[in-house]
CSV table of C-alpha atoms in Angstrom, one decimal:
chain,number,residue,atom,x,y,z
A,323,MET,CA,45.2,-42.5,97.1
A,324,SER,CA,44.5,-44.7,99.6
A,325,ASP,CA,46.0,-48.0,100.5
A,326,ILE,CA,43.1,-49.5,103.1
A,327,LYS,CA,40.7,-52.1,101.8
A,328,THR,CA,37.5,-51.4,101.5
A,329,VAL,CA,36.9,-52.4,106.1
A,330,ASN,CA,33.6,-52.7,107.5
A,331,GLN,CA,34.4,-53.8,111.3
A,332,ILE,CA,36.9,-53.3,114.0
A,333,ASN,CA,37.1,-56.0,116.2
A,334,PHE,CA,38.7,-56.4,119.7
A,335,ASP,CA,38.6,-57.0,123.0
A,336,TYR,CA,38.7,-54.7,126.0
A,337,ASN,CA,38.7,-55.1,130.1
A,338,GLY,CA,37.3,-59.2,129.1
A,339,LYS,CA,34.1,-56.9,126.4
A,340,HIS,CA,34.2,-58.3,122.9
A,341,TYR,CA,33.7,-54.5,120.8
A,342,CYS,CA,33.2,-55.2,116.9
A,343,LEU,CA,33.0,-51.3,116.1
A,344,GLU,CA,30.9,-50.7,112.7
A,345,TYR,CA,28.8,-47.9,111.0
A,346,SER,CA,25.4,-48.1,109.9
A,347,ARG,CA,23.7,-44.7,107.8
A,348,GLU,CA,21.9,-44.1,110.4
A,349,ALA,CA,24.8,-43.7,113.0
A,350,VAL,CA,26.7,-42.0,110.1
A,351,LYS,CA,23.2,-39.0,110.6
A,352,ARG,CA,23.3,-39.1,113.7
A,353,MET,CA,27.3,-37.6,113.9
A,354,GLU,CA,26.8,-35.5,112.2
A,355,ALA,CA,24.3,-33.8,113.4
A,356,ALA,CA,26.3,-33.5,116.2
A,357,GLY,CA,29.2,-31.6,114.3
A,358,PHE,CA,31.1,-34.4,112.2
A,359,LYS,CA,31.7,-32.6,109.1
A,360,PRO,CA,33.4,-35.5,106.1
A,361,GLY,CA,35.8,-34.2,104.0
A,362,GLU,CA,36.7,-30.9,106.6
A,363,SER,CA,39.8,-29.8,106.8
A,364,GLY,CA,39.2,-26.9,109.7
A,365,SER,CA,38.9,-29.9,111.9
A,366,THR,CA,42.0,-31.2,113.4
A,367,PRO,CA,42.5,-35.0,112.8
A,368,MET,CA,42.2,-35.8,116.3
A,369,ILE,CA,38.0,-34.3,116.8
A,370,GLU,CA,37.6,-35.7,113.5
A,371,LEU,CA,39.3,-39.2,115.5
A,372,ASP,CA,37.5,-39.0,118.9
A,373,MET,CA,33.8,-38.1,116.4
A,374,LEU,CA,34.4,-41.1,114.5
A,375,TRP,CA,35.6,-43.3,117.1
A,376,ALA,CA,32.8,-42.4,119.4
A,377,GLY,CA,30.5,-42.6,116.7
A,378,ALA,CA,31.3,-46.7,114.9
A,379,PHE,CA,30.1,-47.8,119.0
A,380,TYR,CA,27.2,-46.7,118.1
A,381,LYS,CA,25.7,-49.3,115.6
A,382,ASN,CA,26.5,-51.6,118.6
A,383,HIS,CA,28.0,-50.2,121.5
A,384,ARG,CA,25.5,-47.2,122.0
A,385,ARG,CA,25.2,-47.8,126.4
A,386,GLU,CA,28.9,-47.5,126.3
A,387,SER,CA,29.3,-44.6,128.5
A,388,SER,CA,32.0,-42.0,126.8
A,389,HIS,CA,34.2,-42.6,129.5
A,390,VAL,CA,35.2,-46.8,128.9
A,391,ILE,CA,34.8,-45.0,124.6
A,392,GLU,CA,37.6,-42.4,125.3
A,393,GLN,CA,39.2,-44.8,127.5
A,394,ILE,CA,39.8,-47.7,124.7
A,395,LEU,CA,40.3,-44.5,121.8
A,396,GLY,CA,43.2,-44.1,125.0
A,397,LYS,CA,45.0,-47.6,124.7
A,398,MET,CA,44.4,-47.8,120.6
A,399,LYS,CA,47.8,-48.6,118.6
A,400,ASP,CA,49.3,-46.6,114.8
A,401,LYS,CA,45.7,-43.7,114.9
A,402,LEU,CA,46.5,-42.5,112.4
A,403,LYS,CA,46.3,-45.4,110.4
A,404,LEU,CA,43.3,-46.2,112.7
A,405,LEU,CA,42.1,-42.8,111.7
A,406,GLU,CA,41.9,-43.7,107.9
A,407,VAL,CA,40.2,-47.3,108.7
A,408,LEU,CA,37.7,-45.0,110.4
A,409,ARG,CA,36.9,-43.2,107.9
A,410,SER,CA,37.0,-45.8,104.8
A,411,MET,CA,34.6,-47.6,106.8
A,412,VAL,CA,31.9,-44.0,107.3
A,413,ALA,CA,33.0,-43.0,103.4
A,414,GLU,CA,31.2,-46.6,102.5
A,415,THR,CA,27.7,-46.5,103.8
A,416,TYR,CA,27.8,-43.4,100.4
A,417,ASN,CA,29.9,-44.9,98.2
A,418,SER,CA,27.8,-48.2,98.2
A,419,LEU,CA,24.6,-45.6,97.4
A,420,MET,CA,27.4,-45.2,94.3
A,421,ASN,CA,27.2,-47.6,91.1
A,422,GLU,CA,30.4,-47.0,91.0
A,423,ASP,CA,32.2,-50.6,91.4
A,424,GLU,CA,29.1,-52.2,89.4
A,425,GLY,CA,31.3,-52.0,86.2
A,426,ASP,CA,34.3,-50.2,84.9
A,427,GLU,CA,33.5,-50.1,80.4
A,428,GLY,CA,33.9,-46.2,80.2
A,429,ASN,CA,35.1,-45.4,82.7
A,430,VAL,CA,38.5,-43.3,83.1
A,431,GLU,CA,42.0,-44.1,85.1
A,432,TRP,CA,43.5,-41.6,86.7
A,433,THR,CA,46.6,-41.3,88.5
A,434,ALA,CA,48.3,-38.5,91.2
A,435,THR,CA,51.3,-37.4,91.6
A,436,ILE,CA,53.5,-35.0,93.5
B,946,MET,CA,4.6,-19.1,85.5
B,947,ASP,CA,8.1,-17.9,84.7
B,948,GLY,CA,12.0,-19.0,84.8
B,949,ASP,CA,12.5,-18.3,87.1
B,950,ASP,CA,9.8,-20.3,89.2
B,951,LEU,CA,10.4,-22.6,88.0
B,952,GLU,CA,13.6,-23.0,89.3
B,953,GLU,CA,13.0,-22.2,92.9
B,954,SER,CA,10.9,-24.9,92.3
B,955,GLU,CA,13.8,-28.0,90.8
B,956,PRO,CA,15.2,-29.7,94.1
B,957,SER,CA,18.0,-28.3,95.3
B,958,GLU,CA,21.2,-30.9,94.9
B,959,PRO,CA,21.6,-32.9,98.8
B,960,GLN,CA,24.6,-31.1,100.6
B,961,THR,CA,25.6,-32.9,103.8
B,962,LEU,CA,25.5,-36.8,104.0
B,963,ALA,CA,22.1,-36.9,106.3
B,964,GLU,CA,20.5,-35.3,102.6
B,965,ILE,CA,22.0,-38.2,100.3
B,966,PHE,CA,20.7,-41.0,102.3
B,967,ASN,CA,17.0,-39.3,103.0
B,968,TRP,CA,17.3,-39.0,99.2
B,969,ALA,CA,18.4,-42.4,97.7
B,970,PHE,CA,16.4,-44.5,100.7
B,971,PRO,CA,13.1,-44.4,98.8
B,972,TYR,CA,15.3,-45.9,95.3
B,973,TYR,CA,16.2,-48.5,98.5
B,974,LEU,CA,12.5,-49.4,99.0
B,975,ALA,CA,11.0,-49.4,96.2
B,976,MET,CA,14.3,-52.3,95.1
B,977,GLY,CA,12.6,-54.0,98.5
B,978,MET,CA,14.9,-53.0,101.3
B,979,THR,CA,13.2,-52.5,105.0
B,980,TYR,CA,14.0,-48.9,107.3
B,981,ASP,CA,15.5,-51.1,108.8
B,982,GLU,CA,18.4,-52.7,106.1
B,983,PHE,CA,19.1,-49.2,104.9
B,984,TRP,CA,19.1,-47.1,107.7
B,985,HIS,CA,20.7,-49.9,110.7
B,986,GLY,CA,22.2,-52.1,108.2
B,987,ALA,CA,25.4,-53.9,107.3
B,988,PRO,CA,26.2,-49.9,105.2
B,989,SER,CA,27.4,-52.3,102.1
B,990,LEU,CA,23.9,-54.6,102.0
B,991,VAL,CA,22.8,-52.6,99.3
B,992,LYS,CA,25.0,-53.5,96.1
B,993,ALA,CA,23.3,-56.2,96.0
B,994,TYR,CA,20.1,-55.0,96.5
B,995,ARG,CA,21.3,-53.2,93.6
B,996,LYS,CA,22.5,-56.4,91.6
B,997,ALA,CA,19.7,-58.2,92.3
B,998,TYR,CA,16.8,-56.0,91.0
B,999,ASP,CA,19.1,-55.1,87.6
B,1000,MET,CA,19.0,-59.1,87.5
B,1001,LYS,CA,15.1,-58.9,88.7
B,1002,ARG,CA,13.9,-56.2,85.4
B,1003,HIS,CA,16.2,-58.3,83.7
B,1004,GLU,CA,13.3,-61.2,83.9
B,1005,ARG,CA,10.9,-59.2,83.7
B,1006,ASN,CA,11.8,-57.5,80.4
B,1007,TYR,CA,12.3,-61.4,78.9
B,1008,GLU,CA,8.9,-62.2,80.4
B,1009,LEU,CA,7.7,-59.3,78.8
B,1010,TRP,CA,9.2,-60.8,75.8
B,1011,LEU,CA,8.7,-64.0,75.7
B,1012,GLN,CA,4.8,-63.0,76.5
B,1013,GLY,CA,4.5,-61.3,73.5
B,1014,ARG,CA,6.2,-64.0,71.7
B,1015,TYR,CA,3.3,-66.2,72.7
B,1016,ILE,CA,0.6,-63.7,72.2
B,1017,PHE,CA,2.6,-63.7,67.9
B,1018,GLU,CA,2.0,-67.4,68.0
B,1019,ALA,CA,-1.2,-67.4,68.8
B,1020,LEU,CA,-2.0,-64.7,66.7
B,1021,ARG,CA,-0.2,-66.7,63.8
B,1022,CYS,CA,-1.9,-69.8,64.2
B,1023,ALA,CA,-5.5,-68.4,65.0
B,1024,PRO,CA,-7.9,-69.7,61.7
B,1025,LEU,CA,-9.4,-64.9,61.5
B,1026,LEU,CA,-5.9,-64.4,60.3
B,1027,VAL,CA,-5.2,-66.9,57.7
B,1028,GLY,CA,-8.0,-64.7,56.5
B,1029,PHE,CA,-11.5,-66.9,55.1
B,1030,PRO,CA,-9.1,-71.0,54.1
B,1031,ASP,CA,-10.7,-73.3,52.4
B,1032,LYS,CA,-12.9,-75.8,53.5
B,1033,GLY,CA,-9.8,-78.8,55.1
B,1034,TYR,CA,-7.6,-75.7,55.9
B,1035,LYS,CA,-4.8,-77.2,58.1
B,1036,PRO,CA,-1.9,-74.5,58.5
B,1037,PRO,CA,1.4,-75.2,56.9
B,1038,SER,CA,3.4,-78.1,59.6
B,1039,GLY,CA,5.2,-75.7,62.2
B,1040,ALA,CA,3.2,-72.9,62.4
B,1041,GLY,CA,0.5,-74.2,64.6
B,1042,TYR,CA,0.8,-72.8,68.6
B,1043,PRO,CA,3.8,-75.0,70.9
B,1044,GLU,CA,2.7,-77.7,72.7
B,1045,GLN,CA,5.1,-76.7,74.7
B,1046,PRO,CA,7.4,-73.7,75.7
B,1047,TYR,CA,9.7,-72.6,74.9
B,1048,PRO,CA,12.9,-73.6,76.4
B,1049,MET,CA,14.4,-72.4,79.1
B,1050,SER,CA,18.8,-73.1,77.7
B,1051,GLU,CA,20.7,-74.4,75.0
B,1052,ARG,CA,21.0,-78.1,77.2
B,1053,GLU,CA,17.0,-77.6,77.5
B,1054,ALA,CA,16.8,-77.5,73.1
B,1055,ARG,CA,19.9,-79.9,72.9
B,1056,GLU,CA,16.7,-82.7,75.5
B,1057,ARG,CA,13.9,-82.1,73.3
B,1058,GLU,CA,15.8,-82.8,70.1
B,1059,ILE,CA,17.3,-85.6,71.3
B,1060,GLN,CA,13.1,-86.7,72.3
B,1061,ARG,CA,12.1,-85.9,69.3
B,1062,GLU,CA,14.8,-88.3,67.8
B,1063,ASN,CA,14.3,-91.2,69.9
B,1064,GLU,CA,10.0,-90.8,69.9
B,1065,ASN,CA,10.5,-90.3,65.5
B,1066,THR,CA,12.9,-93.5,66.6
B,1067,LYS,CA,10.4,-95.4,67.9
B,1068,ARG,CA,7.1,-94.6,65.4
B,1069,PHE,CA,10.1,-95.6,62.5
B,1070,ILE,CA,10.0,-99.1,64.6
B,1071,ALA,CA,6.5,-99.0,65.0
B,1072,GLN,CA,5.8,-98.9,61.4
B,1073,LEU,CA,8.8,-101.4,60.1
B,1074,GLU,CA,6.6,-103.7,62.3
B,1075,ALA,CA,3.2,-102.7,61.3
B,1076,GLU,CA,4.5,-103.4,57.6
B,1077,SER,CA,6.3,-106.5,58.2
B,1078,LYS,CA,3.2,-107.9,60.3
B,1079,ARG,CA,0.9,-106.9,57.0
B,1080,ASN,CA,3.7,-109.1,55.5
B,1081,MET,CA,3.3,-111.9,57.6
B,1082,GLU,CA,0.2,-111.6,57.8
B,1083,LYS,CA,-0.2,-111.3,53.8
B,1084,LYS,CA,2.3,-114.3,52.6
B,1085,LYS,CA,0.0,-116.4,55.5
B,1086,GLN,CA,-3.3,-115.8,53.4
B,1087,GLU,CA,-1.6,-116.5,50.2
B,1088,VAL,CA,-0.3,-119.6,51.7
B,1089,THR,CA,-3.7,-121.4,52.7
B,1090,SER,CA,-4.9,-119.2,50.0
B,1091,SER,CA,-2.8,-122.1,47.3
B,1092,GLY,CA,-3.2,-124.6,49.4
B,1093,ASP,CA,-7.4,-124.5,48.9
B,1094,ASP,CA,-6.4,-124.6,45.7
């Protein structure tokens, strides 16, 4: 199971401009229409990262050029962790619709072993 | 209409994220969320709306229960339900319609109890004072009447 806690935003400065990346349901809907499929094993992590990264700009920086978006991604460190954080942020858009966080009574605890 | 038709008309499970969002959207609209909050707002905002909706439902349930109790109290002391009471019939003490709404908390109930005790004490003191005044006047009258003799 992932050790990433629920992250809502990614904040950073690039070329003197502040960026706040987050997802809305509208953004995720558009990403899906553009071909993004969460949990799809067919796409490579890099393609998935590209889509997730571009989609994270939709809510607050939708006018940013794709060239700059790609450029920033190229400069981001620790891309595997970034991918995991972006996945968890997208998951929050649909997981939050479920009642799972409210009251643990009767739920079954489970662990995975290798 | 046979069974096959019925199966076809059943709504299918949402498959894509867009379908999940579209399926959930009316529920959150019913909870008071706006279009903009659902589609463009912070995704976790729905949790607060669910919690608030749950609180509202509990409150409404309590209000309906309370209303039922007030109606019950009103009916309980309605002369019609007492049957054909004798002339001068008075309902037993405490059986009348409550003079105040029911207390909403333990604290309010305690405060009312203290207030009731204070009022009883004041009434008792007033009775004592009135009685001692009456006794004084009685004695005064006795003294004046014995003086006349």
